[in-house]
C-alpha cells in the first residue's frame, strides 16, 4: 500500500536495476550481435574463397584448353597459309595467258577451291570454274585495296565471296606484269572445325556452361583477346587494371553500373610460357542473396535466443526483486524497513538531508484500551499518510523503524524553520489518523550537511532528539547537549530501576503543605518525589518523572511511592490528626493503566485509610486521552471517596469548558500565573479563572505562592487554597510530623 516502500522507487534500487538488468542485457546483446556478425563474415569469406578456388580451377582448365586451341589454331593457320602460298607460287610459274582450263586443272591438283586471274585493270580474265569472266573489281573491295597497297602477296582474313556470299579464305599475288592471281579455299566443314579452336569460341563455350561468370582473356600486351559477349567485362577492364593485379591470389569486389562483381585475375601459361591472364568476373548476386538469407536467419535465431534469455533473466530478476522487496519492506505498513533505510543512506552521496523519527505518543495505552487490531489500523493510517507526504516531494521517503516508530527522510537543503514546519504539519494532521493523545506525535529531527562524513549517525541522533521531546515540546532537533544529557538520563533510568527493584534510599518523598486561604490552616500535604543519586545529589522530579514516563517506569515508580505517601496519613492518624488530606501526583500513564484503580482500592483497604483523605493530582497531559475512558476512571476513583485535582492548570491546552464535563474537585493554578499576578491584566485573568471554577463548583489552589503580596492578592481574588514556599517548603516525613507535634497546623 504505502508506495514509497517500493524498492524500485529508491535511487539505490535504480542503480541495482541498471547493474543487474540493463548492463548485462546490453553486454549479451552485443555478444549476440558480435557473434552473428562474425558468423556472417565467416560464411561470406568461405563462399568467396570457394569462388576463388573455382575460378582458379577454371583458369587452370582453361589454360590447357586455350593452350591446345592456340596450338591447333597455329597449325591450322600454318597448313592453310602453306597450301595457299604453294598454290600461288605454282600458278605464278605458268606463263600468261592463264586460260580457264589451266586454272581448272591447277585448282584440282593444288587442292584449292577457286583460282581467278585479274588483268592490271582488275578485270577477271580467267577463272578455274569459268565464272566471273569480265567482272571488274568494284571500289571499295579487298582486292582493290591489295592492288593499291603495292604488296606482292597477302592472305586475307576469312570473308564471304562478294557475289555468292560463300565464305572463303583468299591469297592474292601480284605478278610481274601487274596482273593478279587469286586463290581461295572455301570455309567448309573442315574450316569450321578450325574455327572451333578460335579463342572467342572457347570463351563463349565456357561462358555458356556457367552463366554466373564472365571471362576475358588478356594477352601479354594487356589487350583483351576474347571475352564473354554481352557482359561488362570489357568496360570494367580499367578497374581491373587498378584493382586486380595479375599476381593476385585473392579477389576484389568491384562495382560497375550499380552491380557488384567479384573479380579474380589468374595467370595463364601455355607450353610453360606466360600467355597473359584470365579474368573471371563472378556475379555474386545469387550468393549474396543466399548469404543475406542466412544472415537474416542467424539474426532471427539470435534475436529469439536473446528474447528468450531476456525473458528468463527478467523472470529471475523479478523473483529476486520480490525477495529483495520482502526483505526491505515492512509487512504491516508496506513502508521500507530499517534495512532499506540503511541502504538508502549508504547510497546517498554528498547531499544535505534530515531525518525525522516520528513516534505516536501513548501508543501502548491506545493498544491496551482499544486492542492491537485497532493499533495496527492506526499505524497503517499513519504509514499511508507519511507515504503520501513523501510522494508529494522529490527526495522524501518514509520508512517504518520498528513498532510505533517511523522514519521520514528528507533530502535537500532545508532550514530548521522549514523542517520544523513539516514536523508541525505532520502533528497537525495526525488527529485524523486515530491517535488519541494531544499532541499525538513526538518528532525527533537530526540534520546532516552534505560535507559531513557518510558515517554520521543520523538515526541515533534523531532518536536522541526524540528522546528529549515532551508534552509541550513535541518537535525536537538534535543537539550535542541532548546527547550528553541522554548519558545523564541513562544514569537516572538505572537509579529508578534500582529503586523499583527495592533498593532503599534512592527514592523518597517530601511533603509540602496546602493551606486554606481564609484561615491559614494546613488542609493537606502534597507528596513530592525525590531522587538521590549515588553521590547524594538530589535530582529534580521535573527531570526524572519524564524519564520514568519515557522508559515505562512510571507505573513501577507510582507503585513504590503510593504506599510510601500513605505512611503520612497513618502517622497523622497515630497522632490523632484526621483533618489533613494527602495529595498524591499521578502520571497520566499511571492513571490509564487498567490496574491502577484496583491498586489504589486494595492499598486503601489494607492500610485502613479512608479514600476521602486522599486527593490525586493529575496534570493536563491526562486530558489528551479520550474523554469516556478518563471520565470512567474519575468516577471509579470518586466512588472510593478520592478527591481529584487538575495540576498545573494553564500549562497545557485544556480549557475550563473542556474540563467542565470531568468530575474533578480542585483546580491547581500553575506557578506562572501566580508569578505574574501582581500585574493587573494577570490578576484579572486569575480572578476570571477562579470565578469560573467556582461557577462549576471547583475549588482553586494557587501554586508557587512566594510573597505576601501574592497571598493578599489571591485572597482578595477569592482563591480557596494556597501552596508555595511562603506557606511551607517541601519537608521530609519526620520534619512534617515534628512540625505538627509542635502545634504547627497553620502556615
Ligand atoms: P507539581 O505537582 O505542580 O508540584 C509542585 C512543584 O512546585 C514541586 O516541585 C514543588 O517543590 C514546587 N513548588 C512549590 N511551591 C513553590 C514555590 O513557591 N516556588 C517554586 N519555585 N516552586 C515551588 P517538585 O517537587 O520539583 O516537583 C515537580 C513536579 O514533578 C510536580 O509538580 C509534579 O508534577 C511532578 N512530581 C513530583 N512528585 C511526583 C510523583 O510522585 N509522581 C508524579 N507522577 N509526579 C510527581
Ligand atoms: Mg502536583
Ligand atoms: Mg503543580
PDB file of N, CA, C and O in Angstrom, residues 278 611 678:
ATOM      1  N   UNK A 278      43.710 -14.769 -67.280  1.00  0.00           N
ATOM      2  CA  UNK A 278      42.282 -14.980 -67.432  1.00  0.00           C
ATOM      3  C   UNK A 278      41.584 -14.162 -66.351  1.00  0.00           C
ATOM      4  O   UNK A 278      41.862 -14.302 -65.160  1.00  0.00           O
ATOM      5  N   UNK A 611     -10.739   6.824  51.719  1.00  0.00           N
ATOM      6  CA  UNK A 611     -10.426   7.451  50.415  1.00  0.00           C
ATOM      7  C   UNK A 611     -10.576   8.957  50.446  1.00  0.00           C
ATOM      8  O   UNK A 611      -9.897   9.675  49.691  1.00  0.00           O
ATOM      9  N   UNK A 678       0.842  40.059  40.093  1.00  0.00           N
ATOM     10  CA  UNK A 678       0.823  41.457  40.552  1.00  0.00           C
ATOM     11  C   UNK A 678       0.557  42.432  39.398  1.00  0.00           C
ATOM     12  O   UNK A 678       0.270  43.598  39.624  1.00  0.00           O
TER      13      UNK A 678
END
